[in-house]
mmCIF file of C-alpha atoms in Angstrom:
data_model
loop_
_atom_site.group_PDB
_atom_site.id
_atom_site.type_symbol
_atom_site.label_atom_id
_atom_site.label_comp_id
_atom_site.label_asym_id
_atom_site.label_seq_id
_atom_site.Cartn_x
_atom_site.Cartn_y
_atom_site.Cartn_z
ATOM 1 C CA MET A 1 -0.423 -0.332 -0.232
ATOM 2 C CA THR A 2 1.251 2.953 -0.932
ATOM 3 C CA ILE A 3 1.250 5.685 2.065
ATOM 4 C CA THR A 4 0.142 9.890 1.052
ATOM 5 C CA TYR A 5 -1.322 12.307 2.704
ATOM 6 C CA GLU A 6 -5.075 10.524 2.986
ATOM 7 C CA VAL A 7 -3.945 6.903 4.028
ATOM 8 C CA LEU A 8 -2.192 8.319 6.608
ATOM 9 C CA LEU A 9 -5.262 10.856 7.734
ATOM 10 C CA GLU A 10 -8.094 7.096 7.222
ATOM 11 C CA GLU A 11 -5.682 5.458 9.231
ATOM 12 C CA LEU A 12 -5.487 8.442 12.096
ATOM 13 C CA ARG A 13 -8.445 9.272 11.752
ATOM 14 C CA LYS A 14 -9.625 5.628 12.224
ATOM 15 C CA GLU A 15 -7.603 5.487 15.814
ATOM 16 C CA VAL A 16 -8.044 9.031 17.560
ATOM 17 C CA GLY A 17 -11.216 10.500 15.519
ATOM 18 C CA PRO A 18 -12.185 14.168 14.346
ATOM 19 C CA LEU A 19 -8.765 15.089 15.819
ATOM 20 C CA ALA A 20 -6.659 13.336 13.680
ATOM 21 C CA LYS A 21 -6.637 16.098 10.934
ATOM 22 C CA THR A 22 -5.633 18.484 12.990
ATOM 23 C CA PHE A 23 -3.028 16.599 14.755
ATOM 24 C CA LEU A 24 -1.254 15.785 11.241
ATOM 25 C CA ASP A 25 -1.297 18.790 10.337
ATOM 26 C CA LYS A 26 0.486 20.086 13.094
ATOM 27 C CA ALA A 27 2.562 17.230 12.561
ATOM 28 C CA MET A 28 3.905 17.909 9.355
ATOM 29 C CA ASP A 29 3.856 22.222 9.420
ATOM 30 C CA SER A 30 6.536 20.954 12.784
ATOM 31 C CA LEU A 31 8.826 19.002 9.938
ATOM 32 C CA GLY A 32 8.602 21.710 7.126
ATOM 33 C CA ILE A 33 6.701 18.773 4.964
ATOM 34 C CA SER A 34 3.560 20.117 2.993
ATOM 35 C CA ASP A 35 2.756 16.307 1.858
ATOM 36 C CA ILE A 36 3.052 12.543 3.064
ATOM 37 C CA ASN A 37 4.475 10.407 1.150
ATOM 38 C CA GLU A 38 6.972 6.516 1.412
ATOM 39 C CA GLY A 39 9.964 8.285 2.299
ATOM 40 C CA ASN A 40 8.510 10.108 5.380
ATOM 41 C CA TYR A 41 5.691 9.054 6.659
ATOM 42 C CA ARG A 42 7.930 7.357 9.133
ATOM 43 C CA ASP A 43 8.854 11.054 11.130
ATOM 44 C CA VAL A 44 5.566 12.237 10.996
ATOM 45 C CA ILE A 45 4.849 8.901 13.097
ATOM 46 C CA GLU A 46 7.679 9.832 15.212
ATOM 47 C CA VAL A 47 6.499 13.443 16.019
ATOM 48 C CA LEU A 48 3.112 11.917 17.509
ATOM 49 C CA LYS A 49 4.023 10.155 19.305
ATOM 50 C CA MET A 50 5.802 13.183 20.903
ATOM 51 C CA ASN A 51 2.284 13.597 22.287
ATOM 52 C CA PRO A 52 1.223 11.791 25.324
ATOM 53 C CA ALA A 53 -2.110 11.877 24.871
ATOM 54 C CA ILE A 54 -2.281 9.834 21.611
ATOM 55 C CA ARG A 55 0.810 7.882 21.637
ATOM 56 C CA LYS A 56 -0.975 4.305 22.482
ATOM 57 C CA TYR A 57 -2.937 5.503 19.278
ATOM 58 C CA ILE A 58 -0.671 6.473 17.123
ATOM 59 C CA GLY A 59 1.465 2.885 17.764
ATOM 60 C CA ASN A 60 -1.353 0.641 16.545
ATOM 61 C CA VAL A 61 -1.376 2.592 13.212
ATOM 62 C CA GLU A 62 2.585 2.378 13.276
ATOM 63 C CA LYS A 63 1.529 -1.532 13.099
ATOM 64 C CA ARG A 64 -0.839 -1.058 10.241
ATOM 65 C CA LEU A 65 1.070 0.464 8.478
ATOM 66 C CA GLU A 66 4.378 -1.472 8.488
ATOM 67 C CA SER A 67 2.277 -5.165 8.072
ATOM 68 C CA SER A 68 0.488 -3.703 5.225
ATOM 69 C CA GLN A 69 4.213 -2.523 3.596
ATOM 70 C CA MET B 1 -42.596 6.725 16.196
ATOM 71 C CA LYS B 2 -40.033 3.574 17.260
ATOM 72 C CA ILE B 3 -38.763 2.062 14.612
ATOM 73 C CA ALA B 4 -40.076 -1.449 15.373
ATOM 74 C CA VAL B 5 -43.336 0.022 14.831
ATOM 75 C CA LYS B 6 -43.245 1.580 12.238
ATOM 76 C CA VAL B 7 -41.492 -1.461 10.623
ATOM 77 C CA VAL B 8 -44.136 -4.032 11.425
ATOM 78 C CA LEU B 9 -46.692 -1.069 10.391
ATOM 79 C CA ILE B 10 -45.188 -1.568 6.817
ATOM 80 C CA ILE B 11 -45.181 -5.454 6.931
ATOM 81 C CA ILE B 12 -49.145 -5.206 7.996
ATOM 82 C CA LEU B 13 -49.614 -2.443 5.568
ATOM 83 C CA GLY B 14 -47.530 -4.540 2.384
ATOM 84 C CA GLY B 15 -49.108 -8.095 2.951
ATOM 85 C CA LEU B 16 -52.161 -6.821 4.049
ATOM 86 C CA VAL B 17 -53.625 -4.477 1.307
ATOM 87 C CA PRO B 18 -52.406 -7.784 -0.936
ATOM 88 C CA VAL B 19 -54.350 -9.556 0.367
ATOM 89 C CA GLY B 20 -57.242 -7.533 1.051
ATOM 90 C CA ILE B 21 -57.125 -6.516 -3.052
ATOM 91 C CA PHE B 22 -57.367 -9.758 -3.261
ATOM 92 C CA ALA B 23 -60.385 -10.779 -1.245
ATOM 93 C CA PHE B 24 -62.082 -7.554 -3.092
ATOM 94 C CA LEU B 25 -61.488 -8.895 -6.719
ATOM 95 C CA THR B 26 -61.849 -12.627 -5.946
ATOM 96 C CA PRO B 27 -65.880 -12.537 -4.935
ATOM 97 C CA GLY B 28 -66.028 -11.258 -8.736
ATOM 98 C CA LEU B 29 -63.687 -12.797 -10.507
ATOM 99 C CA ILE B 30 -65.284 -16.399 -9.279
ATOM 100 C CA GLY B 31 -68.539 -14.707 -10.266
ATOM 101 C CA SER B 32 -67.861 -14.246 -13.305
ATOM 102 C CA LEU B 33 -66.432 -17.274 -14.079
ATOM 103 C CA GLN B 34 -69.408 -19.357 -12.515
ATOM 104 C CA ALA B 35 -71.802 -16.973 -14.761
ATOM 105 C CA GLU B 36 -69.263 -18.076 -18.172
ATOM 106 C CA SER B 37 -69.859 -21.747 -16.438
ATOM 107 C CA PHE B 38 -73.748 -21.482 -16.746
ATOM 108 C CA LYS B 39 -73.791 -19.624 -19.364
ATOM 109 C CA ALA B 40 -71.697 -22.516 -21.523
ATOM 110 C CA ILE B 41 -73.500 -25.822 -20.039
ATOM 111 C CA ASP B 42 -77.161 -23.578 -20.908
ATOM 112 C CA SER B 43 -75.480 -24.037 -24.220
ATOM 113 C CA PHE B 44 -73.986 -27.129 -24.324
ATOM 114 C CA GLY B 45 -76.754 -28.564 -22.817
ATOM 115 C CA GLY B 46 -79.343 -27.087 -24.721
ATOM 116 C CA ASP B 47 -77.507 -27.490 -27.136
ATOM 117 C CA VAL B 48 -77.578 -31.691 -26.992
ATOM 118 C CA ALA B 49 -81.352 -31.463 -25.205
ATOM 119 C CA LYS B 50 -81.872 -30.584 -28.873
ATOM 120 C CA ASN B 51 -80.138 -33.019 -30.795
ATOM 121 C CA ILE B 52 -80.636 -36.285 -29.295
ATOM 122 C CA GLY B 53 -84.164 -35.042 -28.316
ATOM 123 C CA ASP B 54 -85.001 -34.843 -32.466
ATOM 124 C CA LYS B 55 -82.290 -37.602 -33.087
ATOM 125 C CA ALA B 56 -84.618 -39.577 -30.189
ATOM 126 C CA GLU B 57 -87.695 -38.371 -31.780
ATOM 127 C CA GLY B 58 -86.660 -39.741 -34.722
ATOM 128 C CA TYR B 59 -85.895 -43.295 -33.397
ATOM 129 C CA LEU B 60 -89.032 -43.072 -31.473
ATOM 130 C CA PHE B 61 -90.675 -42.705 -35.281
ATOM 131 C CA LYS B 62 -88.849 -45.179 -37.276
ATOM 132 C CA SER B 63 -89.646 -47.806 -33.928
ATOM 133 C CA GLY B 64 -93.018 -46.775 -34.908
ATOM 134 C CA GLU B 65 -92.857 -47.759 -38.423
ATOM 135 C CA GLN B 66 -91.025 -50.729 -37.962
ATOM 136 C CA THR B 67 -93.983 -52.151 -35.470
ATOM 137 C CA VAL B 68 -96.477 -51.497 -38.319
ATOM 138 C CA MET B 69 -94.849 -52.963 -40.837
ATOM 139 C CA LYS B 70 -94.548 -56.144 -38.165
ATOM 140 C CA ILE B 71 -98.071 -55.727 -37.477
ATOM 141 C CA ALA B 72 -98.977 -56.333 -41.391
ATOM 142 C CA GLN B 73 -96.400 -58.263 -42.097
ATOM 143 C CA GLU B 74 -97.698 -61.043 -39.403
ATOM 144 C CA ASN B 75 -101.183 -60.493 -40.168
ATOM 145 C CA ALA B 76 -99.919 -61.863 -43.580
ATOM 146 C CA ILE B 77 -98.605 -64.614 -42.408
ATOM 147 C CA TYR B 78 -101.558 -65.452 -40.048
ATOM 148 C CA LEU B 79 -104.178 -64.875 -43.298
ATOM 149 C CA ARG B 80 -102.298 -67.055 -45.598
ATOM 150 C CA ALA B 81 -102.615 -69.895 -43.213
ATOM 151 C CA LEU B 82 -105.980 -69.070 -42.455
ATOM 152 C CA ILE B 83 -106.991 -69.444 -46.194
ATOM 153 C CA LYS B 84 -105.368 -72.913 -46.060
ATOM 154 C CA ALA B 85 -106.827 -73.964 -43.356
ATOM 155 C CA LYS B 86 -110.287 -73.110 -44.975
ATOM 156 C CA GLY B 87 -109.915 -73.731 -47.709
ATOM 157 C CA ILE B 88 -110.771 -70.929 -49.428
ATOM 158 C CA LYS B 89 -110.264 -70.424 -53.395
ATOM 159 C CA THR B 90 -111.733 -67.574 -54.408
ATOM 160 C CA ILE B 91 -112.213 -63.844 -53.312
ATOM 161 C CA GLN B 92 -115.909 -63.777 -52.634
ATOM 162 C CA GLU B 93 -115.413 -66.773 -50.452
ATOM 163 C CA LEU B 94 -113.165 -64.445 -48.337
ATOM 164 C CA ALA B 95 -115.486 -61.931 -48.168
ATOM 165 C CA SER B 96 -117.842 -63.561 -46.812
ATOM 166 C CA ASP B 97 -116.256 -65.417 -44.641
ATOM 167 C CA PRO B 98 -117.367 -63.752 -40.754
ATOM 168 C CA ASP B 99 -112.834 -65.000 -39.597
ATOM 169 C CA ILE B 100 -111.666 -62.777 -42.545
ATOM 170 C CA GLN B 101 -114.073 -59.925 -41.524
ATOM 171 C CA ALA B 102 -113.579 -60.000 -37.844
ATOM 172 C CA LEU B 103 -109.449 -59.677 -38.959
ATOM 173 C CA GLY B 104 -110.499 -56.816 -40.530
ATOM 174 C CA LYS B 105 -112.504 -54.918 -37.826
ATOM 175 C CA HIS B 106 -109.394 -55.392 -36.006
ATOM 176 C CA THR B 107 -107.373 -52.850 -33.835
ATOM 177 C CA TRP B 108 -103.653 -53.904 -31.550
ATOM 178 C CA TYR B 109 -102.235 -50.762 -29.723
ATOM 179 C CA GLY B 110 -102.102 -47.705 -31.858
ATOM 180 C CA LYS B 111 -105.484 -47.614 -33.319
ATOM 181 C CA GLU B 112 -104.623 -48.763 -36.296
ATOM 182 C CA TYR B 113 -107.055 -50.173 -39.569
ATOM 183 C CA VAL B 114 -106.232 -53.401 -41.228
ATOM 184 C CA TRP B 115 -107.588 -54.747 -44.638
ATOM 185 C CA ILE B 116 -106.907 -56.895 -46.854
ATOM 186 C CA ALA B 117 -106.664 -56.165 -50.386
ATOM 187 C CA GLY B 118 -106.773 -57.450 -54.030
ATOM 188 C CA VAL B 119 -104.181 -56.806 -56.865
ATOM 189 C CA PHE B 120 -106.606 -56.160 -59.936
ATOM 190 C CA GLY B 121 -103.705 -54.728 -62.431
ATOM 191 C CA ASP B 122 -100.540 -52.292 -62.888
ATOM 192 C CA ARG B 123 -101.114 -49.435 -60.059
ATOM 193 C CA ASP B 124 -105.240 -51.379 -59.418
ATOM 194 C CA TRP B 125 -105.280 -51.683 -55.393
ATOM 195 C CA ARG B 126 -108.875 -52.863 -54.399
ATOM 196 C CA LEU B 127 -110.104 -53.572 -51.001
ATOM 197 C CA LEU B 128 -111.757 -56.875 -49.851
ATOM 198 C CA VAL B 129 -112.281 -56.384 -46.539
ATOM 199 C CA HIS B 130 -111.914 -53.271 -45.201
ATOM 200 C CA PRO B 131 -113.355 -51.322 -41.083
ATOM 201 C CA LEU B 132 -115.959 -50.079 -43.414
ATOM 202 C CA GLY B 133 -117.329 -53.088 -44.465
ATOM 203 C CA SER B 134 -119.384 -54.804 -47.659
ATOM 204 C CA GLU B 135 -119.577 -51.592 -49.149
ATOM 205 C CA VAL B 136 -115.749 -51.248 -50.678
ATOM 206 C CA PHE B 137 -115.849 -54.997 -51.656
ATOM 207 C CA LYS B 138 -114.126 -54.408 -54.873
ATOM 208 C CA LYS B 139 -114.294 -50.882 -55.051
ATOM 209 C CA HIS B 140 -111.150 -49.131 -56.589
ATOM 210 C CA VAL B 141 -109.694 -47.065 -54.172
ATOM 211 C CA ASP B 142 -109.511 -43.918 -56.969
ATOM 212 C CA HIS B 143 -111.965 -44.633 -59.651
ATOM 213 C CA ASP B 144 -115.099 -45.658 -56.981
ATOM 214 C CA LEU B 145 -113.936 -43.996 -53.797
ATOM 215 C CA LYS B 146 -112.208 -41.018 -54.749
ATOM 216 C CA TRP B 147 -109.660 -41.111 -51.753
ATOM 217 C CA TYR B 148 -106.739 -39.961 -54.223
ATOM 218 C CA ASP B 149 -108.569 -37.216 -54.406
ATOM 219 C CA LYS B 150 -109.460 -36.906 -50.507
ATOM 220 C CA TYR B 151 -105.600 -38.157 -49.876
ATOM 221 C CA PRO B 152 -103.404 -36.887 -52.263
ATOM 222 C CA ASP B 153 -100.773 -39.318 -50.702
ATOM 223 C CA LEU B 154 -101.991 -42.455 -50.005
ATOM 224 C CA ARG B 155 -101.716 -42.499 -54.316
ATOM 225 C CA PRO B 156 -97.965 -43.315 -54.424
ATOM 226 C CA VAL B 157 -98.368 -45.751 -50.875
ATOM 227 C CA LEU B 158 -100.804 -47.747 -52.313
ATOM 228 C CA GLU B 159 -100.120 -48.107 -56.838
ATOM 229 C CA GLY B 160 -96.386 -48.541 -55.194
ATOM 230 C CA SER B 161 -98.198 -51.824 -53.490
ATOM 231 C CA ALA B 162 -100.348 -52.499 -57.164
ATOM 232 C CA ARG B 163 -97.215 -52.090 -59.261
ATOM 233 C CA GLY B 164 -96.819 -53.926 -62.547
ATOM 234 C CA GLY B 165 -99.867 -56.295 -60.881
ATOM 235 C CA THR B 166 -98.384 -57.992 -58.308
ATOM 236 C CA ALA B 167 -98.209 -57.963 -54.975
ATOM 237 C CA THR B 168 -95.162 -55.667 -53.458
ATOM 238 C CA GLN B 169 -94.809 -55.049 -50.043
ATOM 239 C CA ASN B 170 -94.980 -50.570 -49.760
ATOM 240 C CA CYS B 171 -95.257 -48.718 -46.365
ATOM 241 C CA GLY B 172 -95.692 -45.006 -46.830
ATOM 242 C CA TYR B 173 -97.587 -42.008 -44.984
ATOM 243 C CA TYR B 174 -100.732 -39.828 -45.667
ATOM 244 C CA THR B 175 -102.428 -37.297 -43.727
ATOM 245 C CA PHE B 176 -105.326 -39.034 -42.766
ATOM 246 C CA GLY B 177 -107.782 -36.431 -40.491
ATOM 247 C CA GLU B 178 -106.206 -34.761 -37.824
ATOM 248 C CA VAL B 179 -104.524 -34.745 -34.619
ATOM 249 C CA TYR B 180 -103.472 -32.171 -31.506
ATOM 250 C CA GLY B 181 -105.788 -30.006 -33.924
ATOM 251 C CA SER B 182 -103.957 -30.454 -36.916
ATOM 252 C CA PRO B 183 -103.380 -32.651 -39.994
ATOM 253 C CA ALA B 184 -102.535 -35.497 -38.821
ATOM 254 C CA LYS B 185 -100.092 -38.376 -40.959
ATOM 255 C CA LYS B 186 -100.648 -41.892 -41.007
ATOM 256 C CA TYR B 187 -98.469 -44.769 -41.432
ATOM 257 C CA LEU B 188 -98.874 -47.441 -43.104
ATOM 258 C CA CYS B 189 -98.214 -50.695 -44.877
ATOM 259 C CA ASN B 190 -99.157 -53.561 -47.677
ATOM 260 C CA VAL B 191 -97.841 -56.458 -47.233
ATOM 261 C CA PRO B 192 -98.433 -59.257 -50.209
ATOM 262 C CA VAL B 193 -100.163 -62.434 -48.632
ATOM 263 C CA GLY B 194 -98.122 -64.871 -51.191
ATOM 264 C CA ILE B 195 -101.687 -66.490 -52.022
ATOM 265 C CA GLU B 196 -103.527 -65.640 -55.186
ATOM 266 C CA LEU B 197 -107.618 -66.224 -54.923
ATOM 267 C CA LEU B 198 -109.760 -66.855 -57.839
ATOM 268 C CA ASP B 199 -112.133 -63.643 -58.641
ATOM 269 C CA GLU B 200 -115.854 -65.900 -59.567
ATOM 270 C CA ASP B 201 -116.574 -62.191 -62.751
ATOM 271 C CA THR B 202 -113.702 -62.182 -63.868
ATOM 272 C CA GLY B 203 -112.296 -65.286 -64.118
ATOM 273 C CA GLN B 204 -109.089 -63.644 -63.072
ATOM 274 C CA MET B 205 -106.537 -64.735 -60.079
ATOM 275 C CA ILE B 206 -106.119 -61.766 -58.170
ATOM 276 C CA PRO B 207 -103.199 -61.812 -56.003
ATOM 277 C CA ILE B 208 -103.327 -61.226 -52.226
ATOM 278 C CA MET B 209 -102.477 -58.584 -50.050
ATOM 279 C CA THR B 210 -102.895 -57.023 -46.185
ATOM 280 C CA GLY B 211 -101.853 -53.722 -44.814
ATOM 281 C CA ALA B 212 -102.434 -52.217 -41.459
ATOM 282 C CA GLY B 213 -102.759 -47.684 -40.866
ATOM 283 C CA ALA B 214 -102.053 -46.232 -37.489
ATOM 284 C CA TYR B 215 -101.223 -43.013 -35.758
ATOM 285 C CA LEU B 216 -97.401 -43.476 -34.701
ATOM 286 C CA ASP B 217 -97.541 -40.500 -31.551
ATOM 287 C CA SER B 218 -100.241 -43.694 -30.185
ATOM 288 C CA TYR B 219 -97.438 -45.868 -29.469
ATOM 289 C CA PHE B 220 -95.553 -43.280 -27.389
ATOM 290 C CA LYS B 221 -98.428 -42.314 -25.277
ATOM 291 C CA ASP B 222 -96.916 -44.870 -22.044
ATOM 292 C CA ILE B 223 -92.882 -45.109 -22.955
ATOM 293 C CA THR B 224 -93.491 -41.101 -22.848
ATOM 294 C CA ALA B 225 -95.049 -37.967 -21.432
ATOM 295 C CA SER B 226 -96.049 -36.477 -24.436
ATOM 296 C CA GLU B 227 -96.612 -38.896 -27.160
ATOM 297 C CA GLN B 228 -97.360 -35.308 -29.235
ATOM 298 C CA LEU B 229 -93.441 -34.866 -29.109
ATOM 299 C CA PRO B 230 -92.203 -37.604 -27.638
ATOM 300 C CA GLY B 231 -88.686 -35.728 -28.414
ATOM 301 C CA LYS B 232 -89.177 -33.221 -25.682
ATOM 302 C CA THR B 233 -89.083 -35.500 -22.761
ATOM 303 C CA ILE B 234 -85.870 -36.665 -23.518
ATOM 304 C CA SER B 235 -84.744 -33.471 -24.593
ATOM 305 C CA ASP B 236 -86.675 -32.437 -20.453
ATOM 306 C CA GLU B 237 -84.928 -35.166 -19.190
ATOM 307 C CA ILE B 238 -81.912 -34.088 -19.947
ATOM 308 C CA ILE B 239 -82.121 -30.706 -19.634
ATOM 309 C CA THR B 240 -82.777 -32.076 -16.071
ATOM 310 C CA TYR B 241 -79.209 -33.429 -15.943
ATOM 311 C CA VAL B 242 -78.655 -30.491 -17.656
ATOM 312 C CA ASN B 243 -79.797 -28.536 -14.161
ATOM 313 C CA SER B 244 -78.222 -30.920 -12.010
ATOM 314 C CA ALA B 245 -74.814 -30.116 -13.132
ATOM 315 C CA LYS B 246 -75.472 -26.281 -12.818
ATOM 316 C CA ASP B 247 -76.202 -27.492 -9.395
ATOM 317 C CA SER B 248 -73.028 -29.277 -8.933
ATOM 318 C CA VAL B 249 -70.969 -26.540 -10.435
ATOM 319 C CA LYS B 250 -72.893 -24.307 -8.283
ATOM 320 C CA ALA B 251 -71.605 -25.929 -5.669
ATOM 321 C CA SER B 252 -68.139 -26.387 -6.382
ATOM 322 C CA PHE B 253 -67.687 -22.827 -6.646
ATOM 323 C CA SER B 254 -69.347 -22.273 -3.353
ATOM 324 C CA LYS B 255 -66.668 -25.470 -2.524
ATOM 325 C CA ALA B 256 -63.771 -23.174 -4.056
ATOM 326 C CA VAL B 257 -65.072 -19.571 -1.734
ATOM 327 C CA SER B 258 -65.404 -21.463 0.846
ATOM 328 C CA GLN B 259 -60.859 -22.530 0.621
ATOM 329 C CA ILE B 260 -60.694 -19.037 -0.632
ATOM 330 C CA ASN B 261 -62.031 -17.850 2.422
ATOM 331 C CA MET B 262 -60.369 -20.198 4.434
ATOM 332 C CA TYR B 263 -56.418 -18.879 2.636
ATOM 333 C CA LEU B 264 -56.784 -15.418 3.131
ATOM 334 C CA ALA B 265 -57.478 -15.102 6.840
ATOM 335 C CA ILE B 266 -54.827 -18.680 6.778
ATOM 336 C CA ALA B 267 -52.752 -15.727 5.196
ATOM 337 C CA ILE B 268 -53.809 -12.858 7.345
ATOM 338 C CA VAL B 269 -52.423 -15.167 10.228
ATOM 339 C CA VAL B 270 -49.211 -15.888 9.152
ATOM 340 C CA ILE B 271 -48.862 -11.464 7.758
ATOM 341 C CA LEU B 272 -49.874 -11.287 11.648
ATOM 342 C CA VAL B 273 -47.115 -13.774 12.880
ATOM 343 C CA ILE B 274 -44.579 -12.536 10.515
ATOM 344 C CA ALA B 275 -44.975 -9.259 12.004
ATOM 345 C CA GLY B 276 -44.311 -10.115 15.223
ATOM 346 C CA ILE B 277 -41.278 -12.026 14.690
ATOM 347 C CA ALA B 278 -40.285 -8.631 12.333
ATOM 348 C CA THR B 279 -41.406 -7.027 15.355
ATOM 349 C CA TYR B 280 -38.914 -8.840 17.934
ATOM 350 C CA LEU B 281 -36.386 -8.711 15.253
ATOM 351 C CA VAL B 282 -35.521 -5.324 14.650
ATOM 352 C CA ALA B 283 -35.720 -4.292 18.622
ATOM 353 C CA VAL B 284 -32.850 -6.817 19.841
ATOM 354 C CA VAL B 285 -31.054 -6.328 15.894
ATOM 355 C CA VAL B 286 -31.908 -2.467 15.197
ATOM 356 C CA SER B 287 -33.608 -0.722 18.080
ATOM 357 C CA ASN B 288 -32.125 -1.983 21.383
ATOM 358 C CA PRO B 289 -28.540 -1.430 20.135
ATOM 359 C CA LEU B 290 -29.757 2.282 19.148
ATOM 360 C CA ILE B 291 -30.930 2.528 22.424
ATOM 361 C CA ASP B 292 -27.638 1.657 23.933
ATOM 362 C CA LEU B 293 -25.751 3.626 21.546
ATOM 363 C CA ALA B 294 -27.848 6.597 22.451
ATOM 364 C CA LYS B 295 -27.273 6.232 26.185
ATOM 365 C CA SER B 296 -24.102 5.473 25.655
ATOM 366 C CA ALA B 297 -24.132 10.298 23.753
ATOM 367 C CA GLU B 298 -25.821 10.603 26.468
ATOM 368 C CA ARG B 299 -22.831 9.417 29.373
ATOM 369 C CA ILE B 300 -20.189 11.264 27.325
ATOM 370 C CA GLY B 301 -22.898 13.730 26.802
ATOM 371 C CA LYS B 302 -22.557 14.504 30.753
ATOM 372 C CA GLY B 303 -18.938 14.363 31.087
ATOM 373 C CA GLU B 304 -18.143 10.921 31.035
ATOM 374 C CA ILE B 305 -15.855 10.077 28.415
ATOM 375 C CA ASN B 306 -14.087 6.910 29.056
ATOM 376 C CA VAL B 307 -17.776 5.239 29.015
ATOM 377 C CA GLU B 308 -17.402 2.208 26.263
ATOM 378 C CA ILE B 309 -19.041 2.537 23.380
ATOM 379 C CA PRO B 310 -21.062 -1.036 22.508
ATOM 380 C CA HIS B 311 -21.702 -2.871 19.614
ATOM 381 C CA ARG B 312 -18.081 -1.135 18.121
ATOM 382 C CA GLY B 313 -17.372 -5.203 16.643
ATOM 383 C CA ARG B 314 -20.679 -5.263 14.562
ATOM 384 C CA ASP B 315 -20.260 -6.213 10.488
ATOM 385 C CA ASP B 316 -23.144 -4.119 9.920
ATOM 386 C CA GLU B 317 -24.121 -0.266 10.137
ATOM 387 C CA ILE B 318 -25.211 -0.006 13.790
ATOM 388 C CA GLY B 319 -21.050 -1.287 14.052
ATOM 389 C CA VAL B 320 -19.998 1.933 11.470
ATOM 390 C CA LEU B 321 -21.858 3.653 14.117
ATOM 391 C CA ALA B 322 -20.307 2.696 16.892
ATOM 392 C CA GLU B 323 -16.650 3.230 15.473
ATOM 393 C CA SER B 324 -17.829 6.160 14.467
ATOM 394 C CA MET B 325 -19.127 7.355 17.842
ATOM 395 C CA GLU B 326 -15.765 5.680 19.811
ATOM 396 C CA GLY B 327 -13.462 8.077 17.376
ATOM 397 C CA MET B 328 -15.311 10.789 18.828
ATOM 398 C CA ARG B 329 -15.300 10.209 21.919
ATOM 399 C CA ARG B 330 -11.387 9.323 21.776
ATOM 400 C CA SER B 331 -11.365 12.886 20.206
ATOM 401 C CA LEU B 332 -12.903 13.805 23.381
ATOM 402 C CA GLU B 333 -11.306 12.310 25.183
ATOM 403 C CA ILE B 334 -7.453 13.567 24.255
ATOM 404 C CA ALA B 335 -8.983 16.880 23.787
ATOM 405 C CA SER B 336 -9.518 16.528 27.676
ATOM 406 C CA GLU B 337 -5.641 15.216 28.459
ATOM 407 C CA THR B 338 -4.412 18.183 26.180
ATOM 408 C CA MET B 339 -6.577 20.556 28.086
ATOM 409 C CA LYS B 340 -5.531 19.293 31.029
ATOM 410 C CA GLU B 341 -1.466 19.810 30.439
ATOM 411 C CA MET B 342 -2.003 23.400 29.276
#
C-alpha cells in the first residue's frame, strides 16, 4: 500500500477521531513538509508519538502501516 | 414513532393490502367465472337436449314404422294360414268368411286400421276386407271411392303396392284426419300374403295383400310424457341433468370460495405472525443497539468521556455508527487530556 496524506489521515482518524487532521497537519508543520510519502511518514509518526495523549493510538496506526508494507 | 412500530406497520400494510385487494376482487372473479360456466353449460346442454331430442324422436318414429310393418307382416302370415286352413279359393269366399271379416275390424294398441286387398292390375289396388265393411268390396280406391282426391299422398303408397299387377311390400305416410288440431299423418304398410284367389266375376287370379295403418304417436303415449312430442320428453330429461350439473358446479364454486376465504384467513394470520417476529427482530437487532448507543452518547454528553461504546465489533451499520462514536469519544478524551496539560 502506498502511503499518502489521505491514507495516513484515514488511519489516524480511525484511532483518534475528528482531531486526527489537526494533529497530522500540526506534525507536518513542525517537520516543514507539505505532503506525506513513503520516505517521510515515519518521521511524522515519531512526531505524533511525542504527544502522550495519543501515543498508544499512534502505535496502532504504525503497526497497521508496517504490516501493509 | 418507534422504528419497530414503523416496521410492523410497513409489513402489515405491505402484506394486508395485497391480501385485501385479492379478497375484494376474488368474489367478482369467481362470480364471473361461475356465470360463464353456467352459460357454457346452458349452451352445451341446450344443444345436446335439442339434438338428442330430435334424434330420439327420429328413432321413436322409426320404431313406430317398424311396428306397423311387423303388424302387417304378422297379419299376412296369419291370413295365409287361415286361408289355407279354411280352403278358401275365391275372393268372394274370402269376403264372406266371418273370421276374415273380423280380422279386418281388428285393432291393436295404436288404433290401427287393417284391411285385405287384391291387385287387379297394374296399380289397380282394390279393397276386399276393410273396417267400412262390404260396401267397399272390390272397390277401386280412386275410380270408385275417389280417395286419391281426398288423400293425395295415399296414391304413391297404394300404387306402389300394386305396380306391375303384382303384390309388393310398400310403406309410407299419408294425411288422414286431424290430431292435436292439425292434419295428421298415418303410416301404412301393405304386405303380400303370398296367395292368389280367383275372382269369380272375371275368372282372374288376384294376388292378395294385407295392410295396416296407424297414427304412430299412439305407440308413444305410455313410453313418453308427451305422445305429441316424444323427443321433447327426452330433451326435458336432459335439461334436468343439465340443471343438476349446474347445481353441482355451483356447489363446487361455493366450496372453492370457502377454501379461498380460509386461505385468506390463513394468509392474514401468517402476515400477523411475520409482523410479530419482525417486531421482535427489529427490536433485538436495531432498536435495542440504537438505544444502547444513545445511552452512551448521553453519558458522554454528561462528561463521562471514558464510557465504553458498545456494538463496535458488528459488521453492519450499527457497527459503523459505534466506531464513529468511539472516534469522537477518543477525540474528546484526547482533547480533554491535552487541555489538562496546558
